[in-house]
């Protein structure tokens, strides 16, 4: 029983690879410069003991939180001392890999001031925020109000006699609930509240409310604030102080209302500005692009662990070979694991495409061209929804693919899941987002004879053709054609959308009828988004992929498309576009793709370039020395601090010796 | 903001119910006597502060474990003091609701001695085990060996000179790993090891190895034993001391080998007994019946929480009604939630059927009739696999259906998931079990012209008819016929099995070809099991269900069958048995069922009769007073012990005041 001795237990796997690993690393990083920054920051974090994740799943909440404050402070210090750029600083925090208050400060508080504050307000608040002389959070959701922002109950009532707003939480359900960084760290909160002037309710607006003393960090008078409690999982999101906040008639200056889009004057008049509201869309596309890239990264971490472990783990065998087989050899394992590997690649490609979409949107907004916004809104809403849901489930699937050992925190997978799964809820609940996509599809279809659909909805312009022509595949290799695949996804999506649109058209157009058809509408939106994902993955490959990696990316692209086709075969078949036999042919082609992935599988996850530190997994170690490290790791468990466990004398010995304690004892 | 004031916020929901709640409770409990015992034990646990689950997700592992020892001891004391029967004791431990060492002692160690020990051995060990003078665990899996028992590496080498076995762990991978109760509690382990006599390997046998001193609980010489570390989730399975164990040439007496089926004589001869090996099947059916009932119980807990919270939670609204709508009104919510409610009922019904199956098997074994064993083995393996996988995913789905608040441990759902999910791995990995079912189906089909299939496979006798006749449904209400539904599930399963059998028949019969087709084989096995579940739910309803609940059970049965049909529409369509239009009709019928469930939904989860204590969920409270209790609960979070958080001085103040600590400080 020895420690890692420098041996690469996966060397044989790596020797089989058939592509240019370095080129793939650079491709996945998004370019040479991004690759270099990533590598540098990953190493910086890995080599700094303050950032160690070693104990995270073993710490009690207080210690866990304190240590996360320590890391966040140390990250900030490192950024300042080393004079890191904004991009480098962001990457550094990414590799620290721990949800913490600075995420909300930089990711929500500052952007909200930039987007909703006047220039004067930005001048006042941003310098303080940039040097972290104040720490801000984003207080939108309430105990009784999540997705429906218009239902928020917190009030900001203007008092012209003092030129102040009175912030108030009138009910239990109006308690601000969930904002990250609010619970224990923030000094300021960006609070969404109903603006009331002269007894008139002007709806939801944003206010900057100081909540803790800058002297001693105590909550300000009449502010009740704290942490909402333990969340799912060990470590995971528990490093974050998601908080609650109640105001009992707390006064803040009038100028703390963010007034870019609407103003309250000294005498209490409410005035809307003439700034176009659409400008916020740019930020939304930017955020959602980041979410899709994050989905790819999280999924790639889980897949890296599962692929490496599947190459190390052996179970059962057959008569033809001695010893047990690597579980990665089994078709049942491949058919669950390789599509997830392909999905991580697909989301990376789609994320890259979204970068160009963002650039395009910003250019148009600058030119006051708002024509593509509905399509862009629907597309990015749908992609956020699908990629986060699939990634959350995919991480769990990878955990299951690691068998029993995946259930140990030492696998890294439980914590990865717990840290990721909130992405399905924040920035828009995934079901509600799909309904937004569905409404867009209905509208597009209703206007299709008059308005030519654009962008990712352009295919709906061919709805007639897509509704009549069926799939022409007659042999397996007919599927190896991106046009054939694309048309299948287009036809399926168009037909599903048309079918539900037709049902609704027959009705009276009431909201109740829309509600009645929401399950089908959600399915239709999902079909549309799956088409986008497949088509943008294909599109990215066709635009200048380096020679040394193109073939592998094609294999992954087909793997992704075929597995999507097969997983949703019910939809494709029900629309009548494909036959059962054509699905069976696709299943065979998918197995051929698995055979092509198999020798490259370990190298394809190596290309994600995750350090052992970042993965934090005994199962996913680069050197494959899994069992030694699982065994050694067990000795760090606190229960093993003593050979006889604490509690033996009180609770085990009395059982074993039939001397059960007297009723008056501690029990 | 007030505490629970006795108001029933869900009274309106309960008033809508259209069935006999008390009759349903008795039905779900399995009879009047079972209902009374359950109620009594649930109250006993709920009213005893020692059993409180209050702090569980907040305790560090050592404290968590110590407290679980305390509860296990207290449960044992309660059982002895109150003179509870075996059934009552089991129920009591069930409601204590915490995985602990006694589960393995009573559930695995003792049954293994009963099943594999000679009468003499039973006389020696069972009295000690029954009074817990020894604590035993079940040490089968090893670090490198899970499902493949034949691959275990631990050796038990007989030394005739001392009449002893030498237990040894030759490699890291041979380390016993995972056994519950082994890590810190057990004094004895039932160890599976390769029996070696006279240099001959006789394969895997069971041995009783003392591992800890009965004097002071220290590990015995040359035994290395401890806990394997933190597992997925807060609380959850971390109350269990899953352990590792290594032997370094540890000697145990020859008579510690369990010798019912094979003996080693004093002079080292290996002798097989003539006892029929099939007798173990009875225990297996019994265990799997319990697993299916447990699946129903766990799923029903998650469903209870999600249904009640969905009736309390309001989001958005429509123009027709004031205020926001209960989320249970939304079709998207219903279409995910109600099928899970129906599934919990389905598994209960199937569990009841399995009780009668067990009785039948035991009777046959007594009569030396082993003819039904292959069918029973396949059926119970498949049901274990499907019900545990669906339940694990279903609990997570219920958590998602509770939106953001479901992510809080206060919802009870994270811990429920973490505690349940190991069921997918123990007692047989779910994928491997499905492959066993598939092998049975292939064998049955290959003999169908000669041997009439029995029991749950009987329908395969009609394979010709099922392969040619298609579904005759032409209007929605044609689906409201259990024969029509059953035939659909039979035809789909028979066709899927026949298709893969045909492909294999064309080949050479090699193991490699079998492996190549394992994804389809798994699908075919799943289809067969889904048929069993639907058919047994139907069968149970047709055999004497009380009048006052029959109609609701029928609605749930149709809901279950339709949702299974729709979720697996791809299979049904691909086999050609149904058309896309018939699927669409089933979707409409399913919505009608949702309308019938809706007014009964809260009462249907009330019928599971879970106490608030057992549920441990602020969202799933009986009185629906969700928000008050979420808010009050937050004040118990340890981070809220002080208003200024521990760590402020060291790690937040330096950031806020731009006085970053010197490099030589603690950071």
XYZ file of C-alpha atoms in Angstrom, chain A residues 6 10-11 92 118 142 186 210 218 224 293 313 365 369 444 452 456 479 482 503 555 558 560 616:
24
model
C 4.455 9.245 -9.849
C -4.001 5.918 -17.017
C -0.929 6.136 -19.264
C -8.825 33.390 -9.778
C -27.778 57.540 -12.950
C -38.974 37.384 -0.615
C -23.023 42.681 3.302
C -27.404 50.380 4.168
C -23.809 45.468 13.640
C -33.449 42.416 11.187
C -20.249 28.220 -20.250
C -12.657 0.605 -12.097
C -28.592 48.312 -29.111
C -32.111 48.391 -33.396
C -43.712 33.826 -34.226
C -40.043 36.527 -41.585
C -32.659 30.757 -34.208
C -27.713 9.750 -40.640
C -25.529 17.293 -40.649
C -55.055 23.564 -30.546
C -17.633 12.499 -33.455
C -22.801 13.309 -33.865
C -24.631 14.631 -29.031
C -11.145 17.667 -5.563
